[in-house]
Coordinates of C-alpha atoms in Angstrom, one line a residue:
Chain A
X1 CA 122.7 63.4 50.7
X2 CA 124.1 60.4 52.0
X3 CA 124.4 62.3 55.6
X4 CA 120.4 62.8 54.9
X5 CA 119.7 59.1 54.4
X6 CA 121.7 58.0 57.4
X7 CA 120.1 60.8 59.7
X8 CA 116.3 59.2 58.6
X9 CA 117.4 55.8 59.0
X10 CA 118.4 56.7 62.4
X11 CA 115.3 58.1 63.5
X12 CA 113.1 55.8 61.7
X13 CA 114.7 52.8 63.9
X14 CA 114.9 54.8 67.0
X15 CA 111.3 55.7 66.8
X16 CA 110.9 52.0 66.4
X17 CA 113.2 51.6 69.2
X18 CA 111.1 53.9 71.4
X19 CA 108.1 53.0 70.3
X20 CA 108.2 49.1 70.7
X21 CA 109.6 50.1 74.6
X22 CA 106.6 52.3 74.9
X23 CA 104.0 49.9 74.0
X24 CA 105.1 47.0 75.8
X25 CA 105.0 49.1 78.9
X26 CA 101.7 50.4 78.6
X27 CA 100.1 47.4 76.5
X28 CA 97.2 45.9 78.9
X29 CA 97.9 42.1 77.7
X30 CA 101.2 40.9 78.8
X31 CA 101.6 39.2 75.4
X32 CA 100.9 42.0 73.8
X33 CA 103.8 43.9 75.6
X34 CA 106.3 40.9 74.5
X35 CA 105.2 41.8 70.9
X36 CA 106.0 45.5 71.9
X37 CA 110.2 44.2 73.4
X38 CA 110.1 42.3 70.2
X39 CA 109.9 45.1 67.9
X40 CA 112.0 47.0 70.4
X41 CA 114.4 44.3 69.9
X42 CA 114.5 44.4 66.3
X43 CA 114.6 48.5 66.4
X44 CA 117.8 47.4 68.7
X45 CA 119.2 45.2 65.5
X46 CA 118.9 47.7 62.8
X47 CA 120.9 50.4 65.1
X48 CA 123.3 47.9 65.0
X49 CA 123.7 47.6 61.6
X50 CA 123.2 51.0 60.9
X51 CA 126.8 51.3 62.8
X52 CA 128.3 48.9 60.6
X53 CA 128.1 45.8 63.0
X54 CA 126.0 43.6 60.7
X55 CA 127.2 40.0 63.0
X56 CA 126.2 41.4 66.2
X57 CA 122.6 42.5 64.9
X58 CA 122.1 38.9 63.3
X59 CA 123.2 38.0 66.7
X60 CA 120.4 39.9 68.0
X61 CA 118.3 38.5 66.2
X62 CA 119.2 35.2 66.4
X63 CA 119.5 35.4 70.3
X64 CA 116.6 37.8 72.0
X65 CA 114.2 37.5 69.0
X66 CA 114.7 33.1 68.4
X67 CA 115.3 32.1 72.1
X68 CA 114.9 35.3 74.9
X69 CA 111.4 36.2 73.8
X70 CA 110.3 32.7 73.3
X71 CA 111.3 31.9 76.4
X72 CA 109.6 34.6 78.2
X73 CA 106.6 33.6 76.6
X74 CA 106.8 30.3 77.8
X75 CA 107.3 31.7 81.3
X76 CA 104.0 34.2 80.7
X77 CA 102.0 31.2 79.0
X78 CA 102.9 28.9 82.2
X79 CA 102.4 31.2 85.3
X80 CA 99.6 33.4 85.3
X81 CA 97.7 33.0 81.8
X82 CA 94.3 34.0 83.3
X83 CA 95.1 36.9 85.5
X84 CA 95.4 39.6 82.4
X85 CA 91.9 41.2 84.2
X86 CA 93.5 41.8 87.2
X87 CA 96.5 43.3 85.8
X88 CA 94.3 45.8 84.2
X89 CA 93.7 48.2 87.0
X90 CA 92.6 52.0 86.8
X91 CA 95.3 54.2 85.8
X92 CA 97.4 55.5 88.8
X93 CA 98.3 59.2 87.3
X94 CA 100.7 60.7 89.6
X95 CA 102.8 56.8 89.8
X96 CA 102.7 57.4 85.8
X97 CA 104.1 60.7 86.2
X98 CA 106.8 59.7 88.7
X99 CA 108.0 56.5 86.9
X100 CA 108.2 58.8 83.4
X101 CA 110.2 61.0 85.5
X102 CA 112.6 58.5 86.6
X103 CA 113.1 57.2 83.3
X104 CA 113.5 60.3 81.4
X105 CA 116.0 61.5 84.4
X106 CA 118.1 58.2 83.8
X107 CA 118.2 58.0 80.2
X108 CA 119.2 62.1 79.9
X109 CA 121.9 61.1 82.5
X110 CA 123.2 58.2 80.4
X111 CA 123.0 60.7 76.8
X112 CA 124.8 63.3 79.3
X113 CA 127.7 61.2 80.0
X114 CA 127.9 59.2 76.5
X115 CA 127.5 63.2 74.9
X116 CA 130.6 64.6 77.4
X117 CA 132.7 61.2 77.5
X118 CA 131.6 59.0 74.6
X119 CA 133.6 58.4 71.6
X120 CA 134.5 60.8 69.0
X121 CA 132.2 60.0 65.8
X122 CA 133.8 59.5 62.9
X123 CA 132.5 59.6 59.6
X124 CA 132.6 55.8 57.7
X125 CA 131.7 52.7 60.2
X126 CA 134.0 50.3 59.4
X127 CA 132.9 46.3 59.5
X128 CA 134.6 43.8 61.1
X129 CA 134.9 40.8 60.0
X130 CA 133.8 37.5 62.2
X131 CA 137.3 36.6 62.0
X132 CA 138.3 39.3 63.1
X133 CA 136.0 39.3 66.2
X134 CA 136.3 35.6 67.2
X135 CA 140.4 36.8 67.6
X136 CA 139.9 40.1 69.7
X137 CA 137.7 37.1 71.8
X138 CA 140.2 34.8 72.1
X139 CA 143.0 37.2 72.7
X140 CA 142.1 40.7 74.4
X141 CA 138.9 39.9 76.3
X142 CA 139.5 36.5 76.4
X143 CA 138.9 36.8 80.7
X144 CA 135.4 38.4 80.4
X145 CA 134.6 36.1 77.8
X146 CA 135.3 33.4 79.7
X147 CA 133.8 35.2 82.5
X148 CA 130.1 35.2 80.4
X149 CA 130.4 31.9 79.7
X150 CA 130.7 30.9 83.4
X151 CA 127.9 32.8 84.3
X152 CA 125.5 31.2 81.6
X153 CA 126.9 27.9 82.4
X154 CA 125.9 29.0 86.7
X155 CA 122.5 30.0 85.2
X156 CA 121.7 26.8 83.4
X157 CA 122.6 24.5 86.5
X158 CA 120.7 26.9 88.6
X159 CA 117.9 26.5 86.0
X160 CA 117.9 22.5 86.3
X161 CA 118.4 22.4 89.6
X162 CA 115.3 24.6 90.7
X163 CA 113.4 22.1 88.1
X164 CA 113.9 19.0 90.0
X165 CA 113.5 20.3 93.0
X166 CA 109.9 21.3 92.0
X167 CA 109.7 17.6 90.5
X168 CA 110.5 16.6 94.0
X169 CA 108.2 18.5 95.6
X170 CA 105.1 17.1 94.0
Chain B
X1 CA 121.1 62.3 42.8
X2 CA 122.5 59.0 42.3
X3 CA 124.0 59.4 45.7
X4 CA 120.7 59.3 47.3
X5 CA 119.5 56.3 45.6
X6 CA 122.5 54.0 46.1
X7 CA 122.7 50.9 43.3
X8 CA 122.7 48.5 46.4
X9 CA 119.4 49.7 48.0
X10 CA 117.6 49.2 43.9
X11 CA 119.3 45.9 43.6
X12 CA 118.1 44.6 46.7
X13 CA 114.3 46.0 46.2
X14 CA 114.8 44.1 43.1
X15 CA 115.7 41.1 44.6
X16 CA 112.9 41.2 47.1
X17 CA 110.3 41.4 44.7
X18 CA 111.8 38.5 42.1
X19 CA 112.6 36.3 45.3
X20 CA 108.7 37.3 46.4
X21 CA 107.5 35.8 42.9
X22 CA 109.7 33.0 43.1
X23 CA 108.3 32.4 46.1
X24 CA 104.6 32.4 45.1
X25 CA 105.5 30.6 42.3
X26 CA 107.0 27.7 44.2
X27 CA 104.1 27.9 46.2
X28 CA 101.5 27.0 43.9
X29 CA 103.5 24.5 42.2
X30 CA 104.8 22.8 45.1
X31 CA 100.7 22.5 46.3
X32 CA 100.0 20.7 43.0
X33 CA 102.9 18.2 43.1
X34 CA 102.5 17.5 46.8
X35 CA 99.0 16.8 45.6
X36 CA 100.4 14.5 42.6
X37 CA 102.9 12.9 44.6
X38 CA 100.0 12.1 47.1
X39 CA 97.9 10.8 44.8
X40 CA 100.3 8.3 43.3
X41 CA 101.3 7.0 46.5
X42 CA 98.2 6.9 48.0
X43 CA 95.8 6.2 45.3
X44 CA 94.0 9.4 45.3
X45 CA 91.5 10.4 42.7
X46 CA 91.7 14.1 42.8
X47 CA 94.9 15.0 41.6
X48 CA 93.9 12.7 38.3
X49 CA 90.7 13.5 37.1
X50 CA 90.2 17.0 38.1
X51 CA 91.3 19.0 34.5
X52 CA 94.0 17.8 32.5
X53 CA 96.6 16.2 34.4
X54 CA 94.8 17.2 37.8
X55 CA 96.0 20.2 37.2
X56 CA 92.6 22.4 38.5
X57 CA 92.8 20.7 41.3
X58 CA 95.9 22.9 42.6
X59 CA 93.4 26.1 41.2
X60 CA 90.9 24.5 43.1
X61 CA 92.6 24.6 46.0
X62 CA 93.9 28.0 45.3
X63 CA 89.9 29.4 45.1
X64 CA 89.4 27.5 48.5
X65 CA 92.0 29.3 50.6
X66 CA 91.3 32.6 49.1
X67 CA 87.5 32.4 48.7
X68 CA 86.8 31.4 52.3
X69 CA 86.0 33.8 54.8
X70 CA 88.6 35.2 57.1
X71 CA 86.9 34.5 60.7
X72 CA 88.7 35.6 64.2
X73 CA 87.6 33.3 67.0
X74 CA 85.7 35.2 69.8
X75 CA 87.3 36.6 72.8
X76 CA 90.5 36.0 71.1
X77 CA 93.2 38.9 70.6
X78 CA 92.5 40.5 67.0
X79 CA 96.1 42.3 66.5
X80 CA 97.8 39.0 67.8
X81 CA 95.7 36.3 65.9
X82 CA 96.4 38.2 63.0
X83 CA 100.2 39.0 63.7
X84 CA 100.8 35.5 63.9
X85 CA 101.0 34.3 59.7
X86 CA 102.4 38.2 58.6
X87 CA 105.1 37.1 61.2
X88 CA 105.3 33.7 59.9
X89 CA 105.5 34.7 56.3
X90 CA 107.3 37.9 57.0
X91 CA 111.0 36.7 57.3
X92 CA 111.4 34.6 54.2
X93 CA 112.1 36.5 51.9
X94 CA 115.3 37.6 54.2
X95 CA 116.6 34.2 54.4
X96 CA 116.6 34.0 50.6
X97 CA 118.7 37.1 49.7
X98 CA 121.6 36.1 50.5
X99 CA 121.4 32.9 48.7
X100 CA 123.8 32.3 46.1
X101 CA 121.6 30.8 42.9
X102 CA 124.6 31.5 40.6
X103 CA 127.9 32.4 40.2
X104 CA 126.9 35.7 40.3
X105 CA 123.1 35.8 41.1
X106 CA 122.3 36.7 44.9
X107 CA 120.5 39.4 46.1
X108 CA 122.9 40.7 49.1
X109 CA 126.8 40.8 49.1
X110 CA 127.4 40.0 53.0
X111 CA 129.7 37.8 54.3
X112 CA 127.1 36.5 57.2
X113 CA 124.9 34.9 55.2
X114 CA 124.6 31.4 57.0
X115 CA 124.1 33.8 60.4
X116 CA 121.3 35.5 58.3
X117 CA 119.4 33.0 57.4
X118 CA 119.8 31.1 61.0
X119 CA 118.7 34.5 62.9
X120 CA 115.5 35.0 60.8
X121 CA 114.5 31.4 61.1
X122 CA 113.8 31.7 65.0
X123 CA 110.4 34.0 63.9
X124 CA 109.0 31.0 63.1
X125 CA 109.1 30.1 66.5
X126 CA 107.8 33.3 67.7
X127 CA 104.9 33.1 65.6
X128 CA 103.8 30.1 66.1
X129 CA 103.6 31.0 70.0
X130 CA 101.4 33.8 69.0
X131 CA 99.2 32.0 66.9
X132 CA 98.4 29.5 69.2
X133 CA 97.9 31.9 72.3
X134 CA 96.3 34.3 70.2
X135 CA 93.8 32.0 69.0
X136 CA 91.9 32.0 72.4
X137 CA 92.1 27.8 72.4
X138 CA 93.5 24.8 74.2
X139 CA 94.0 23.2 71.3
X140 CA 95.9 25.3 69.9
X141 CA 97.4 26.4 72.7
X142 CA 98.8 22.7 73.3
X143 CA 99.5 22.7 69.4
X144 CA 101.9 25.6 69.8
X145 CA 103.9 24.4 72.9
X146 CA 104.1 21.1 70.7
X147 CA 104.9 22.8 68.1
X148 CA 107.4 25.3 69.9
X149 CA 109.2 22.1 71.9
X150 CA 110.2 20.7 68.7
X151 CA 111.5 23.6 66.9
X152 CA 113.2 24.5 69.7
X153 CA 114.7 21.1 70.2
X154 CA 115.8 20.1 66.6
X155 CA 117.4 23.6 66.3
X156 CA 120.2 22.8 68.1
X157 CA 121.8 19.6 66.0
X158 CA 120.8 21.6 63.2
X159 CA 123.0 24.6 64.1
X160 CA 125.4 22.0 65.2
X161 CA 125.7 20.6 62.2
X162 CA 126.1 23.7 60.1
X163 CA 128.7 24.9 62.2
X164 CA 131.1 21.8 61.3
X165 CA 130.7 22.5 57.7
X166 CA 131.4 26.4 58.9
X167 CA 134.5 25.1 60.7
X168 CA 135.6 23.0 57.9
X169 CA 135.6 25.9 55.3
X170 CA 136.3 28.6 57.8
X171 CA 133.5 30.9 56.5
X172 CA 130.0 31.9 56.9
X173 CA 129.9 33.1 53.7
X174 CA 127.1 30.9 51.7
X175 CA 128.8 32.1 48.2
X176 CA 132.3 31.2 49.3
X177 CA 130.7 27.9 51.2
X178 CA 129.1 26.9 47.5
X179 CA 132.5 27.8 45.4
X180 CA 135.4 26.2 48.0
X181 CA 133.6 22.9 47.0
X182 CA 134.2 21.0 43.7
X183 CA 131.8 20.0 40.3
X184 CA 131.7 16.3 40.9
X185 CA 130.0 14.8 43.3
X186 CA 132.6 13.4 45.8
X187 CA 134.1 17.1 45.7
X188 CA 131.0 17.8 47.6
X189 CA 130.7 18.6 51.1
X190 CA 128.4 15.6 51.7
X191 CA 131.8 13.3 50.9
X192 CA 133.3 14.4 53.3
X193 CA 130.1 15.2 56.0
X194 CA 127.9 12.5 55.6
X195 CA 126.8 12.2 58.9
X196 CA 126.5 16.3 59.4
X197 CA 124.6 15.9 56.1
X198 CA 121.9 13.2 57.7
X199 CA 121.8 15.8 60.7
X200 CA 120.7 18.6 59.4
X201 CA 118.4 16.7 56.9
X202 CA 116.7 15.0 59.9
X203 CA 116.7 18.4 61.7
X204 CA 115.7 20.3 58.5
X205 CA 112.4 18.1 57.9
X206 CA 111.5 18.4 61.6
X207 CA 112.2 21.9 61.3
X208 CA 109.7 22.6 58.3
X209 CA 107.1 20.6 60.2
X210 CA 107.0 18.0 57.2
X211 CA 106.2 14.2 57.7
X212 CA 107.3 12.4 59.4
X213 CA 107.7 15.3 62.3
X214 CA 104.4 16.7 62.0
X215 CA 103.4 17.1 64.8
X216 CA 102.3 20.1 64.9
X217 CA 99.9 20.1 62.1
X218 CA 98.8 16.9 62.1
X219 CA 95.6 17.5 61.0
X220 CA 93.6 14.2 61.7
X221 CA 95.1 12.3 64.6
X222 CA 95.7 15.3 66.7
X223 CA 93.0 17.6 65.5
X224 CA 95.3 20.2 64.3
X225 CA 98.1 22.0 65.9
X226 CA 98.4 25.9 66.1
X227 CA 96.3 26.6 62.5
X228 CA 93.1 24.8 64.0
X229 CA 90.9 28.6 64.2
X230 CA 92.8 30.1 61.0
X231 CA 90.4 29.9 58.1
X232 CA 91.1 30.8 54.4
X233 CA 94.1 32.5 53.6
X234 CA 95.4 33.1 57.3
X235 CA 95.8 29.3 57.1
X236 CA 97.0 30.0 53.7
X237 CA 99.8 31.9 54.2
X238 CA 100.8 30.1 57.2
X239 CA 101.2 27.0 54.9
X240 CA 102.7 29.1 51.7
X241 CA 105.6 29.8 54.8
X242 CA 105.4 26.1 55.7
X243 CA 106.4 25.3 51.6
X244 CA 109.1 28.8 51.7
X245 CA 110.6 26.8 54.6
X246 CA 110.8 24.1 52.9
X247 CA 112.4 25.5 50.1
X248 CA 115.1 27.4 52.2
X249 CA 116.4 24.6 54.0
X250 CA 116.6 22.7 51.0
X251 CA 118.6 25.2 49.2
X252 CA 120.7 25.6 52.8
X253 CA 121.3 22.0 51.9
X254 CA 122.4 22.7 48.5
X255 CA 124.9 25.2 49.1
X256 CA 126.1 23.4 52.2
X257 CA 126.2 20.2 50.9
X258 CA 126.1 19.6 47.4
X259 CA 128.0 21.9 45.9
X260 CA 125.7 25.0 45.5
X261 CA 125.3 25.9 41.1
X262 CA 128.3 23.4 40.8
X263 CA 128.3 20.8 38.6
X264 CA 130.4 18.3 35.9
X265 CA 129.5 20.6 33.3
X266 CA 128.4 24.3 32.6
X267 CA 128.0 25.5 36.2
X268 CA 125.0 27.8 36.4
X269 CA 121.9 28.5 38.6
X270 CA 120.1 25.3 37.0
X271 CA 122.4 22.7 38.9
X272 CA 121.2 24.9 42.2
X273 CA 117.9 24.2 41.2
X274 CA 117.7 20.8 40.4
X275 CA 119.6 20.1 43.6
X276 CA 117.0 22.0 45.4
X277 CA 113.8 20.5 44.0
X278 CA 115.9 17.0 44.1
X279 CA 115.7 17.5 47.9
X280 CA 112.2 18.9 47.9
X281 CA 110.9 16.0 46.3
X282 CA 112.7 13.9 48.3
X283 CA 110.9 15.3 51.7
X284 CA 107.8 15.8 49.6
X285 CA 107.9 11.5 48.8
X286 CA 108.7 11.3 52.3
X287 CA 105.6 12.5 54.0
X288 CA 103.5 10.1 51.8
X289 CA 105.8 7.4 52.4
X290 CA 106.6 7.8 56.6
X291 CA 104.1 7.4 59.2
X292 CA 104.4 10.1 61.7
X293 CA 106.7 9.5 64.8
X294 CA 105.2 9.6 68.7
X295 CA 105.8 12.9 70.7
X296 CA 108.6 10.8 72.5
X297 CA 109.9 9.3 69.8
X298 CA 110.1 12.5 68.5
X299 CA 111.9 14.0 71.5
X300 CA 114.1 10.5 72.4
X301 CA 115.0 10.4 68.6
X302 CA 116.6 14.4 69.0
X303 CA 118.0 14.5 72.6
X304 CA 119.7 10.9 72.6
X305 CA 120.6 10.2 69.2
X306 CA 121.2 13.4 67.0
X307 CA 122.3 15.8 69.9
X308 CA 125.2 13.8 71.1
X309 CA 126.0 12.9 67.1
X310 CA 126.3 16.4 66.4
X311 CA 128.5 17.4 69.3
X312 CA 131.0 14.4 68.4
X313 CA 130.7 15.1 64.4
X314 CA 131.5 19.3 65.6
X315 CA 134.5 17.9 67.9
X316 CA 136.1 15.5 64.9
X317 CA 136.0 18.1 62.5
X318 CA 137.2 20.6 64.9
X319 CA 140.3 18.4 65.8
X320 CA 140.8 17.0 62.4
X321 CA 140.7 20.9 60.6
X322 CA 143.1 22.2 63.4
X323 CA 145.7 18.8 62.5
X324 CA 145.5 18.9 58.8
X325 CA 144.5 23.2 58.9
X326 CA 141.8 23.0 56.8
X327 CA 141.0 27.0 56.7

């Protein structure tokens, strides 16, 4: 039974998954198609959790839902807000077909290779603490920890940089 | 069969529900003393003569919001303009059940509880963007980017601040944050943090959109924020979140800060909650009290003053846990 529930759950948040992804590809507004990666997103977070990693979900959350998304939708509101007509041009059928199958090619490829090579499943998830994880940070993958922090620090400066420039510009 | 329904997933449904009532509850009383409060400070007749006490006024406010019609601006995106208060309202009943009212009364064992609460506070954010672009106007348009700018900006000294309490206790566990501190008042948290407490209470009230950060509503000087084309209850249920807000951060401040259900005698949920309508009246006195702050004021007062506070208060108690190994 409990094998039933967990099944469900899994499909429920993977049509969620699927289904957020779908929409904000084919949604007409571009705002609309940030609401559609939000739910994605949060389809995302509840796989996580569903896997017994509760911290990284939150983080998630916290992270693509609080800052990510609002920051693309500061980037949407300040470029092109009036050009949602334009966007919404008559349906190319065969580019539709072509781009579906490039996506389902790549994503079968990917379930391929996790199917062959992936990690044996085992029955009980177990969760780990944030204790826990700040150590294996600090001590086993301390280098590409360090290595993601460099490159958010590289993307910040590149981010302030570009803005003065355009201050300079004007 | 009891496999299939485990006890957790009842309790929590259970917990949802009373925290939903709780909620409401607060809502409508909270709308009535606001009004009171008001009216003392101010010298407002309403709240006195309307019904015993003023208290029809608060039903009279109650029939407004619901009785009015629900209108969607033309030309404006229906699913959006509409998204915007469900997502609003939508998360807080999350950040509550976790919360540790008692001893032994929360609603979900986790030991992430502070990162739960943090995570579903950024929808706030997210719907306020959508109800400003949604509403298919400038002014609220330039509402929500105010709005969004400052939530955005008084988020960081407020995470800031947690985190030093976090560090100090070494745990992000609100029921183990509540109990590591002691019944009396200098056992608190805020003894030993005062200036992470004044943080985050800054942060928290900007946060909440309360006075005097309101920027974002401010309803006469600024004609409105994001809410300016919600009518009825869509502007209803964008303020009930306002007040839920409200309520959250204060009880964030609570278990925190002072001591969670803690107290010099008989430790129980009511010490929680007079703690946490102590601090709701507090912010509650302060809008009446404050006048509202200039946009940058507002900004100068975060990114010069409590940014660079925080930061210093985060590295103190960093170095001062690691000499004397707090956790």
């Amino acid at each position: 039974m409990r094998e039933f529930v967990v099944q469900v759950s899994f499909a429920l948040y993977a049509a969620i998954t699927l289904g957020g992804a779908v929409w904000a590809v084919t949604a007409k507004s571009l705002v609309r198609a940030l609401l559609g990666l939000t739910i994605s997103l949060m389809g995302v977070a509840a796989l996580y959790v569903l896997i017994a990693a509760p911290f990284v979900a939150l983080m998630q959350i916290l992270i693509y839902v609080g800052a990510v998304v609002v920051l693309i939708f500061f980037a949407v509101m300040l470029t092109r807000a009036q050009s949602e007509v334009e966007e919404e041009g008559p349906k190319d059928v065969r580019r539709l077909w072509r781009s579906g199958a490039a996506g389902i090619g790549i994503a079968g490829l990917l379930a391929a290779a996790c199917l062959k090579h992936g990690p044996t499943l085992t029955r009980e998830a177990v969760e780990i603490s944030p204790a826990k994880l700040g150590e294996v940070f600090m001590g086993t993958y301390v280098l590409g920890f360090e290595a993601i922090s460099v490159v958010l620090f590289a993307a910040m400066a590149g981010a302030v940089l570009l803005a003065f420039q355009r201050r300079k510009g004007r | 069969m009891t496999d299939f329904i485990p006890g957790e997933l009842i309790r929590l449904a259970v917990a949802l529900v009373a925290l939903m009532g709780f909620i409401a509850a607060n809502g409508m009383m909270l709308l009535y003393v606001e009004r009171k409060v008001a009216g003392h400070v101010q010298r407002r007749p309403g709240p006195f003569e309307v019904g015993p006490h003023g208290l029809y006024q608060a039903l009279a406010d109650a029939g407004k919001l619901v009785g009015k019609q629900l209108a969607t601006p033309s030309g404006a995106d229906a699913l959006l303009f509409w998204t915007a208060p469900l997502m609003a309202f939508m998360p807080v009943p999350l950040m509550f059940i976790a919360m540790p009212f008692g001893e032994n009364l929360w609603g979900l064992d986790t030991n992430l509880g502070l990162v739960l609460i943090l995570s579903f506070a950024g929808f706030n954010v997210l719907a306020l963007c959508l109800a400003g672009w949604a509403s298919n106007n400038k002014w609220s348009l330039l509402g929500a980017s105010r709005a969004v700018a400052q939530a955005v900006a008084y988020e960081i000294p407020l995470l800031l601040s947690v985190l030093a309490i976090a560090l100090m206790t070494g745990s992000l566990d609100l029921r183990v944050l509540a109990s590591s501190q002691g019944g009396w008042p200098w056992q608190w948290n805020v003894a030993v943090q005062p200036l992470a407490f004044f943080i985050y209470f800054v942060c928290a009230v900007a946060e909440t959109n309360r006075a005097p950060f309101d920027l974002p509503e401010a309803e006469s000087e600024l004609t409105a924020g994001v809410h300016t084309e919600y009518s009825g209850m869509g502007n209803g249920i964008i303020f009930l979140a306002e007040y839920a807000n409200m309520l959250v951060v204060s009880c964030v401040a609570t278990v925190l800060f002072l001591g969670g259900a803690q107290g010099p005698f008989m430790p129980g949920p009511w010490w929680f909650l007079a703690k946490m309508y102590a601090l709701v009246t507090l912010i509650i006195f302060m809008r009446w009290t404050y006048p509202r702050v200039r946009f940058d004021q507002l900004l100068n007062l975060n990114w010069r003053w409590l940014m660079p506070l925080a930061l210093a208060n985060l590295v103190l108690t960093a170095f001062l846990t690691k000499l004397f190994g707090g956790a």
